[in-house]
mmCIF file of C-alpha atoms in Angstrom:
data_model
loop_
_atom_site.group_PDB
_atom_site.id
_atom_site.type_symbol
_atom_site.label_atom_id
_atom_site.label_comp_id
_atom_site.label_asym_id
_atom_site.label_seq_id
_atom_site.Cartn_x
_atom_site.Cartn_y
_atom_site.Cartn_z
ATOM 1 C CA MET M 1 -0.018 0.029 -0.158
ATOM 2 C CA SER M 2 2.815 2.133 0.506
ATOM 3 C CA ILE M 3 4.138 2.108 -2.758
ATOM 4 C CA TRP M 4 0.887 2.803 -4.357
ATOM 5 C CA VAL M 5 0.437 5.834 -1.972
ATOM 6 C CA ALA M 6 3.892 7.026 -2.930
ATOM 7 C CA GLY M 7 3.233 6.515 -6.751
ATOM 8 C CA ALA M 8 0.060 8.881 -6.320
ATOM 9 C CA ARG M 9 2.546 11.598 -5.305
ATOM 10 C CA PRO M 10 1.132 13.345 -2.323
ATOM 11 C CA ARG M 11 3.213 16.204 -2.748
ATOM 12 C CA THR M 12 1.471 17.082 -5.714
ATOM 13 C CA LEU M 13 -2.218 16.938 -4.070
ATOM 14 C CA PRO M 14 -2.211 20.444 -2.714
ATOM 15 C CA ALA M 15 -2.665 21.499 -6.585
ATOM 16 C CA ALA M 16 -5.808 19.775 -6.336
ATOM 17 C CA VAL M 17 -6.989 20.635 -2.849
ATOM 18 C CA VAL M 18 -6.453 24.377 -3.406
ATOM 19 C CA PRO M 19 -8.652 25.092 -6.119
ATOM 20 C CA VAL M 20 -11.512 23.441 -4.828
ATOM 21 C CA LEU M 21 -10.824 25.586 -1.356
ATOM 22 C CA VAL M 22 -10.278 29.072 -3.292
ATOM 23 C CA GLY M 23 -13.218 28.306 -5.798
ATOM 24 C CA THR M 24 -15.965 27.481 -3.308
ATOM 25 C CA ALA M 25 -14.947 30.055 -0.955
ATOM 26 C CA ALA M 26 -15.364 32.623 -3.840
ATOM 27 C CA ALA M 27 -18.926 31.062 -4.166
ATOM 28 C CA ALA M 28 -19.393 32.389 -0.449
ATOM 29 C CA GLN M 29 -22.577 34.699 -0.370
ATOM 30 C CA GLY M 30 -22.660 36.712 2.805
ATOM 31 C CA ASP M 31 -26.433 37.762 2.454
ATOM 32 C CA LEU M 32 -27.782 34.243 2.313
ATOM 33 C CA GLY M 33 -27.221 33.647 6.132
ATOM 34 C CA PRO M 34 -24.705 31.475 8.698
ATOM 35 C CA GLY M 35 -24.290 28.839 5.854
ATOM 36 C CA ARG M 36 -23.347 31.467 3.120
ATOM 37 C CA GLY M 37 -24.979 29.550 0.255
ATOM 38 C CA ILE M 38 -22.287 26.713 0.346
ATOM 39 C CA VAL M 39 -23.623 23.347 -0.103
ATOM 40 C CA ALA M 40 -21.489 20.996 1.815
ATOM 41 C CA TRP M 41 -21.985 17.791 -0.267
ATOM 42 C CA ARG M 42 -21.206 19.519 -3.488
ATOM 43 C CA PHE M 43 -17.936 20.905 -1.874
ATOM 44 C CA VAL M 44 -17.184 17.240 -0.632
ATOM 45 C CA THR M 45 -17.585 15.794 -4.139
ATOM 46 C CA ALA M 46 -16.096 18.453 -5.815
ATOM 47 C CA MET M 47 -12.692 17.599 -3.775
ATOM 48 C CA VAL M 48 -13.203 14.107 -4.652
ATOM 49 C CA VAL M 49 -13.515 15.009 -8.259
ATOM 50 C CA ALA M 50 -10.093 16.976 -8.007
ATOM 51 C CA VAL M 51 -8.028 14.356 -5.877
ATOM 52 C CA ALA M 52 -9.241 11.626 -8.070
ATOM 53 C CA ILE M 53 -7.923 13.502 -11.247
ATOM 54 C CA GLN M 54 -4.785 14.460 -9.816
ATOM 55 C CA VAL M 55 -4.140 10.882 -8.634
ATOM 56 C CA GLY M 56 -5.405 9.391 -12.126
ATOM 57 C CA THR M 57 -3.190 11.870 -13.638
ATOM 58 C CA ASN M 58 -0.186 11.155 -11.799
ATOM 59 C CA TYR M 59 -0.679 6.732 -12.208
ATOM 60 C CA ALA M 60 -1.507 7.720 -16.049
ATOM 61 C CA ASN M 61 1.888 9.722 -16.142
ATOM 62 C CA ASP M 62 3.746 6.853 -14.589
ATOM 63 C CA TYR M 63 2.377 4.318 -16.800
ATOM 64 C CA ALA M 64 3.345 6.242 -19.929
ATOM 65 C CA ASP M 65 6.694 7.442 -19.157
ATOM 66 C CA GLY M 66 7.207 3.863 -18.136
ATOM 67 C CA VAL M 67 6.325 1.712 -21.280
ATOM 68 C CA ARG M 68 7.938 4.538 -23.368
ATOM 69 C CA GLY M 69 10.921 4.214 -21.406
ATOM 70 C CA THR M 70 11.175 7.723 -20.536
ATOM 71 C CA ASP M 71 11.729 6.773 -16.571
ATOM 72 C CA SER M 72 15.532 5.408 -16.404
ATOM 73 C CA PRO M 73 16.475 3.598 -13.384
ATOM 74 C CA ASP M 74 18.973 6.453 -12.537
ATOM 75 C CA ARG M 75 16.062 8.917 -12.504
ATOM 76 C CA VAL M 76 15.878 11.165 -9.470
ATOM 77 C CA GLY M 77 12.494 12.051 -7.641
ATOM 78 C CA PRO M 78 9.525 10.606 -6.493
ATOM 79 C CA VAL M 79 8.945 6.850 -7.050
ATOM 80 C CA ARG M 80 7.838 5.803 -10.235
ATOM 81 C CA LEU M 81 6.259 2.379 -10.080
ATOM 82 C CA VAL M 82 6.634 0.942 -13.766
ATOM 83 C CA GLY M 83 9.970 2.414 -14.330
ATOM 84 C CA SER M 84 11.704 1.070 -10.869
ATOM 85 C CA GLY M 85 9.620 -2.229 -11.596
ATOM 86 C CA LEU M 86 7.483 -1.922 -8.277
ATOM 87 C CA ALA M 87 4.657 -2.509 -10.483
ATOM 88 C CA ALA M 88 3.403 -3.940 -13.723
ATOM 89 C CA PRO M 89 2.530 -1.600 -16.105
ATOM 90 C CA ALA M 90 -1.099 -2.963 -16.680
ATOM 91 C CA ALA M 91 -1.611 -2.694 -13.004
ATOM 92 C CA VAL M 92 -0.536 0.939 -12.928
ATOM 93 C CA LYS M 93 -2.703 1.445 -15.780
ATOM 94 C CA ARG M 94 -5.687 0.218 -14.199
ATOM 95 C CA ALA M 95 -4.897 2.524 -10.963
ATOM 96 C CA ALA M 96 -5.317 5.326 -13.417
ATOM 97 C CA VAL M 97 -8.407 4.119 -14.710
ATOM 98 C CA LEU M 98 -9.991 3.604 -11.156
ATOM 99 C CA ALA M 99 -9.052 7.058 -10.142
ATOM 100 C CA PHE M 100 -10.684 8.675 -13.017
ATOM 101 C CA ALA M 101 -13.719 5.893 -12.618
ATOM 102 C CA VAL M 102 -13.859 7.406 -8.817
ATOM 103 C CA ALA M 103 -14.098 10.749 -10.453
ATOM 104 C CA ALA M 104 -16.449 9.984 -13.159
ATOM 105 C CA VAL M 105 -18.966 8.865 -10.560
ATOM 106 C CA ALA M 106 -18.671 11.852 -8.214
ATOM 107 C CA GLY M 107 -18.842 14.366 -11.096
ATOM 108 C CA LEU M 108 -21.800 12.748 -12.443
ATOM 109 C CA ALA M 109 -23.643 13.288 -9.596
ATOM 110 C CA LEU M 110 -22.617 16.848 -9.615
ATOM 111 C CA ALA M 111 -23.636 17.134 -13.216
ATOM 112 C CA ILE M 112 -27.122 15.663 -12.216
ATOM 113 C CA ALA M 113 -27.632 18.421 -9.432
ATOM 114 C CA VAL M 114 -25.907 21.120 -11.398
ATOM 115 C CA THR M 115 -25.801 21.078 -14.966
ATOM 116 C CA PRO M 116 -24.883 18.118 -17.833
ATOM 117 C CA TRP M 117 -22.644 20.606 -19.134
ATOM 118 C CA LEU M 118 -20.063 19.435 -16.207
ATOM 119 C CA ILE M 119 -20.142 16.095 -17.799
ATOM 120 C CA VAL M 120 -18.212 18.058 -20.981
ATOM 121 C CA VAL M 121 -15.834 19.667 -18.435
ATOM 122 C CA GLY M 122 -14.901 16.459 -16.929
ATOM 123 C CA ALA M 123 -14.202 14.506 -19.792
ATOM 124 C CA VAL M 124 -12.071 17.008 -21.515
ATOM 125 C CA SER M 125 -9.953 17.062 -17.864
ATOM 126 C CA PHE M 126 -9.825 13.134 -18.075
ATOM 127 C CA ALA M 127 -8.430 13.719 -21.434
ATOM 128 C CA ALA M 128 -6.125 16.044 -20.295
ATOM 129 C CA GLY M 129 -4.637 14.043 -17.702
ATOM 130 C CA TRP M 130 -4.332 11.208 -19.717
ATOM 131 C CA LEU M 131 -2.676 12.702 -22.754
ATOM 132 C CA TYR M 132 -0.128 14.770 -20.629
ATOM 133 C CA THR M 133 2.146 11.623 -21.337
ATOM 134 C CA GLY M 134 -0.224 9.262 -22.934
ATOM 135 C CA GLY M 135 -1.387 8.930 -26.198
ATOM 136 C CA PRO M 136 0.344 9.172 -29.877
ATOM 137 C CA ARG M 137 1.276 12.796 -29.489
ATOM 138 C CA PRO M 138 1.432 13.663 -25.549
ATOM 139 C CA TYR M 139 1.674 17.411 -24.874
ATOM 140 C CA GLY M 140 4.061 17.172 -22.076
ATOM 141 C CA TYR M 141 6.486 16.013 -24.538
ATOM 142 C CA ALA M 142 5.872 19.099 -26.525
ATOM 143 C CA GLY M 143 6.539 21.614 -23.768
ATOM 144 C CA LEU M 144 2.875 22.258 -23.172
ATOM 145 C CA GLY M 145 2.554 20.575 -19.768
ATOM 146 C CA GLU M 146 2.886 24.022 -17.977
ATOM 147 C CA LEU M 147 0.253 25.730 -19.875
ATOM 148 C CA PHE M 148 -2.197 22.773 -19.298
ATOM 149 C CA VAL M 149 -1.479 22.794 -15.820
ATOM 150 C CA PHE M 150 -2.519 26.371 -15.262
ATOM 151 C CA VAL M 151 -5.683 25.864 -17.226
ATOM 152 C CA PHE M 152 -7.074 22.971 -15.563
ATOM 153 C CA PHE M 153 -5.652 23.045 -12.225
ATOM 154 C CA GLY M 154 -6.057 26.673 -11.891
ATOM 155 C CA VAL M 155 -8.962 28.386 -14.088
ATOM 156 C CA VAL M 156 -11.093 24.984 -14.488
ATOM 157 C CA ALA M 157 -10.987 23.673 -11.061
ATOM 158 C CA THR M 158 -11.142 27.031 -9.465
ATOM 159 C CA VAL M 159 -14.121 28.597 -11.347
ATOM 160 C CA GLY M 160 -15.726 25.062 -11.756
ATOM 161 C CA SER M 161 -15.572 24.515 -7.809
ATOM 162 C CA ALA M 162 -17.369 28.147 -7.623
ATOM 163 C CA PHE M 163 -19.968 26.928 -10.451
ATOM 164 C CA VAL M 164 -21.222 23.968 -8.435
ATOM 165 C CA GLN M 165 -22.007 26.106 -5.705
ATOM 166 C CA SER M 166 -23.422 29.407 -7.029
ATOM 167 C CA GLU M 167 -24.237 27.789 -10.640
ATOM 168 C CA SER M 168 -22.799 30.891 -12.018
ATOM 169 C CA LEU M 169 -19.847 32.434 -13.154
ATOM 170 C CA SER M 170 -17.987 35.393 -11.371
ATOM 171 C CA TRP M 171 -15.072 37.732 -11.822
ATOM 172 C CA LEU M 172 -13.850 36.972 -8.365
ATOM 173 C CA ALA M 173 -13.458 33.224 -9.127
ATOM 174 C CA PHE M 174 -11.601 33.784 -12.380
ATOM 175 C CA GLY M 175 -9.410 36.347 -10.738
ATOM 176 C CA ALA M 176 -8.797 33.784 -7.697
ATOM 177 C CA SER M 177 -7.992 31.057 -10.558
ATOM 178 C CA VAL M 178 -5.185 33.130 -11.556
ATOM 179 C CA PRO M 179 -2.772 32.917 -8.220
ATOM 180 C CA VAL M 180 -3.743 29.307 -7.896
ATOM 181 C CA GLY M 181 -2.662 28.456 -11.164
ATOM 182 C CA LEU M 182 0.177 30.078 -11.306
ATOM 183 C CA LEU M 183 1.472 27.989 -7.866
ATOM 184 C CA ALA M 184 0.137 25.078 -9.459
ATOM 185 C CA THR M 185 2.357 25.706 -12.634
ATOM 186 C CA ALA M 186 5.625 26.646 -10.247
ATOM 187 C CA LEU M 187 5.017 22.990 -8.703
ATOM 188 C CA LEU M 188 5.796 21.256 -12.620
ATOM 189 C CA VAL M 189 8.168 23.800 -13.409
ATOM 190 C CA VAL M 190 10.276 22.774 -10.385
ATOM 191 C CA ASN M 191 9.888 18.926 -11.299
ATOM 192 C CA ASN M 192 10.557 19.376 -14.610
ATOM 193 C CA LEU M 193 13.639 21.426 -13.615
ATOM 194 C CA ARG M 194 14.792 18.144 -11.502
ATOM 195 C CA ASP M 195 14.472 15.969 -14.590
ATOM 196 C CA ILE M 196 16.015 17.895 -17.372
ATOM 197 C CA PRO M 197 19.111 15.435 -17.789
ATOM 198 C CA THR M 198 16.833 12.720 -17.674
ATOM 199 C CA ASP M 199 14.117 13.968 -20.026
ATOM 200 C CA ALA M 200 16.424 15.293 -22.343
ATOM 201 C CA ALA M 201 18.400 11.886 -22.635
ATOM 202 C CA ALA M 202 14.994 10.076 -23.422
ATOM 203 C CA GLY M 203 13.671 12.781 -25.924
ATOM 204 C CA LYS M 204 11.138 14.587 -23.746
ATOM 205 C CA ARG M 205 10.934 17.757 -24.870
ATOM 206 C CA THR M 206 9.436 19.616 -21.616
ATOM 207 C CA LEU M 207 9.411 23.326 -21.291
ATOM 208 C CA ALA M 208 12.667 23.189 -19.030
ATOM 209 C CA VAL M 209 14.306 21.006 -21.680
ATOM 210 C CA ARG M 210 13.332 23.699 -24.255
ATOM 211 C CA LEU M 211 14.517 26.672 -22.418
ATOM 212 C CA GLY M 212 17.459 25.226 -20.472
ATOM 213 C CA GLU M 213 18.194 25.453 -16.700
ATOM 214 C CA PRO M 214 19.038 29.088 -16.174
ATOM 215 C CA ALA M 215 15.583 30.096 -17.685
ATOM 216 C CA THR M 216 13.763 27.709 -15.944
ATOM 217 C CA ARG M 217 15.218 28.374 -12.702
ATOM 218 C CA VAL M 218 13.937 32.194 -13.287
ATOM 219 C CA LEU M 219 10.660 30.449 -14.794
ATOM 220 C CA TYR M 220 10.330 28.932 -10.895
ATOM 221 C CA ALA M 221 11.016 32.323 -9.225
ATOM 222 C CA VAL M 222 8.672 34.497 -11.218
ATOM 223 C CA LEU M 223 6.001 31.696 -11.077
ATOM 224 C CA MET M 224 6.480 32.061 -7.045
ATOM 225 C CA PHE M 225 6.459 35.473 -6.566
ATOM 226 C CA LEU M 226 3.671 36.543 -9.005
ATOM 227 C CA PRO M 227 0.991 35.016 -7.585
ATOM 228 C CA PHE M 228 1.594 37.790 -4.263
ATOM 229 C CA ALA M 229 1.090 40.537 -7.151
ATOM 230 C CA THR M 230 -2.289 39.235 -7.924
ATOM 231 C CA VAL M 231 -3.908 38.991 -4.311
ATOM 232 C CA PRO M 232 -4.808 42.719 -3.771
ATOM 233 C CA PHE M 233 -6.507 42.511 -7.092
ATOM 234 C CA VAL M 234 -8.372 39.234 -5.962
ATOM 235 C CA ALA M 235 -8.775 40.730 -2.613
ATOM 236 C CA GLY M 236 -10.562 44.099 -4.023
ATOM 237 C CA LEU M 237 -13.203 41.853 -6.091
ATOM 238 C CA GLY M 238 -16.011 42.597 -4.431
ATOM 239 C CA GLY M 239 -14.394 43.977 -1.574
ATOM 240 C CA ARG M 240 -13.159 40.788 0.007
ATOM 241 C CA LEU M 241 -9.982 42.370 1.805
ATOM 242 C CA LEU M 242 -9.384 39.866 4.205
ATOM 243 C CA GLY M 243 -8.523 37.640 1.413
ATOM 244 C CA ALA M 244 -5.085 39.868 1.157
ATOM 245 C CA ALA M 245 -4.024 37.523 4.294
ATOM 246 C CA ALA M 246 -2.601 35.045 1.289
ATOM 247 C CA LEU M 247 0.010 37.760 1.291
ATOM 248 C CA LEU M 248 1.730 36.227 4.516
ATOM 249 C CA ALA M 249 2.496 33.214 2.522
ATOM 250 C CA VAL M 250 5.330 34.844 0.846
ATOM 251 C CA LEU M 251 7.248 34.552 4.051
ATOM 252 C CA LEU M 252 7.671 30.871 2.977
ATOM 253 C CA VAL M 253 9.239 31.540 -0.536
ATOM 254 C CA PRO M 254 12.513 32.823 -0.507
ATOM 255 C CA LYS M 255 13.957 29.788 0.821
ATOM 256 C CA PRO M 256 12.849 27.284 -1.880
ATOM 257 C CA VAL M 257 13.607 30.117 -4.490
ATOM 258 C CA LEU M 258 17.278 30.872 -3.432
ATOM 259 C CA ALA M 259 17.690 26.967 -3.356
ATOM 260 C CA VAL M 260 16.667 26.939 -7.199
ATOM 261 C CA LEU M 261 18.503 29.948 -7.940
ATOM 262 C CA GLU M 262 21.691 29.009 -6.535
ATOM 263 C CA GLY M 263 21.873 26.174 -8.759
ATOM 264 C CA ALA M 264 20.110 23.081 -6.841
ATOM 265 C CA ARG M 265 19.718 19.942 -8.916
ATOM 266 C CA GLY M 266 18.988 16.413 -8.802
ATOM 267 C CA SER M 267 17.993 15.282 -5.208
ATOM 268 C CA ALA M 268 18.617 18.573 -3.898
ATOM 269 C CA LEU M 269 15.317 19.451 -5.686
ATOM 270 C CA ILE M 270 13.023 17.195 -4.086
ATOM 271 C CA PRO M 271 12.869 19.430 -0.727
ATOM 272 C CA VAL M 272 11.826 22.165 -2.866
ATOM 273 C CA LEU M 273 9.332 20.349 -4.745
ATOM 274 C CA GLY M 274 7.869 19.848 -1.038
ATOM 275 C CA ALA M 275 8.326 23.131 -0.135
ATOM 276 C CA THR M 276 6.371 24.255 -3.095
ATOM 277 C CA GLY M 277 3.618 22.223 -2.453
ATOM 278 C CA ARG M 278 3.165 23.462 1.132
ATOM 279 C CA ILE M 279 3.791 26.707 0.023
ATOM 280 C CA GLN M 280 0.566 26.592 -2.489
ATOM 281 C CA LEU M 281 -1.399 24.824 0.364
ATOM 282 C CA VAL M 282 -0.812 27.863 2.849
ATOM 283 C CA PHE M 283 -1.730 30.411 0.131
ATOM 284 C CA GLY M 284 -4.952 28.553 -0.631
ATOM 285 C CA VAL M 285 -5.699 28.183 2.898
ATOM 286 C CA LEU M 286 -4.893 31.600 3.987
ATOM 287 C CA LEU M 287 -6.722 33.112 0.496
ATOM 288 C CA ALA M 288 -9.986 30.834 1.145
ATOM 289 C CA ALA M 289 -10.534 31.772 4.468
ATOM 290 C CA GLY M 290 -10.021 35.718 3.879
ATOM 291 C CA LEU M 291 -12.383 35.392 0.791
ATOM 292 C CA TRP M 292 -14.856 33.163 2.950
ATOM 293 C CA LEU M 293 -14.630 35.367 6.239
ATOM 294 C CA SER M 294 -14.828 38.588 4.231
ATOM 295 C CA ALA M 295 -18.025 37.362 2.354
#
C-alpha cells in the first residue's frame, strides 16, 4: 500500500485541493445567512473529483513514461512504479483508470445536481490528464504541460468549484484562479527542472528542456512571486479584503526560490518540490479563509 501511495505522488495533491478550497470560498455569499450559500456535499464531491483526477493523472503519467522508457533507473525524484519495476504496467494503468472512474462517478452526481455541461468539462479534464504523457502525441513531451496545468488546475478547477456552488460564473472566481494556477504551474516547473538531464536523454522535450536550466530557474522564481502581486486585485473584487491574508505565505517563498536560483539540482530539488506544495497549500488556505470570512 505504501508503494501505491508513493506512486500517487502526495506532494502534488495541493494542486488539487487548493482550487476547490478557493473556488468554494469565492462562491460564498454573505447575504444568504450563516451557511453563506455553500452546499456541503457539493464541496466534498468536488474535492473527490479534483483529488481523483490528480491521482489518476499521476498514475497515467507513471504508466506512459514507464512503457515509453522515459523513466530510467537513474532518474531522481518521487518513486515511479513502472520505471522502477515496483509494479506491472497493466496494474498501474488499472490504477489510473480506477482513479478516473472515481472522479467520473462523483462528477456525474454534480452534473445531475447542477448541469449536464459538467460532464463535458469532466471528459476534457480526463483527456488532459491522460494525454499529458499518454497517447500517440503527448503534449507534455511538446513543452505544453505548464500551459495545461495553469488552465486545468488553475482556471477550470477553481472556477468549476465556484460554479457547482453558485451555478454562475463570477469575476472573483476567475481572478482567484490566476494565483492558484501560477503556483500549480510552479510545482510542475520545479519537477521538470529536476528531470532535465533524464528527460533530454529520453527525448522528452518539456518546457524546461526547451528553455534550459538558467531560464527555467528564473521562470520558477517568477511563478512563485507573481501570485502575490495578484492578491490585492483578487481581494479587491467584491470588497473581500480579508483575502489579502494570503500575502503572509510569501514569507515561505525565499528559501525554495534561493535554492533553485543558487543551482540546486537532482536530489537537492526534492525538498524544493515539497516546499512548493506546502506554500501552495498555505497560500490557498489563507486566501480561501479570507474570501470566506469577508463574504
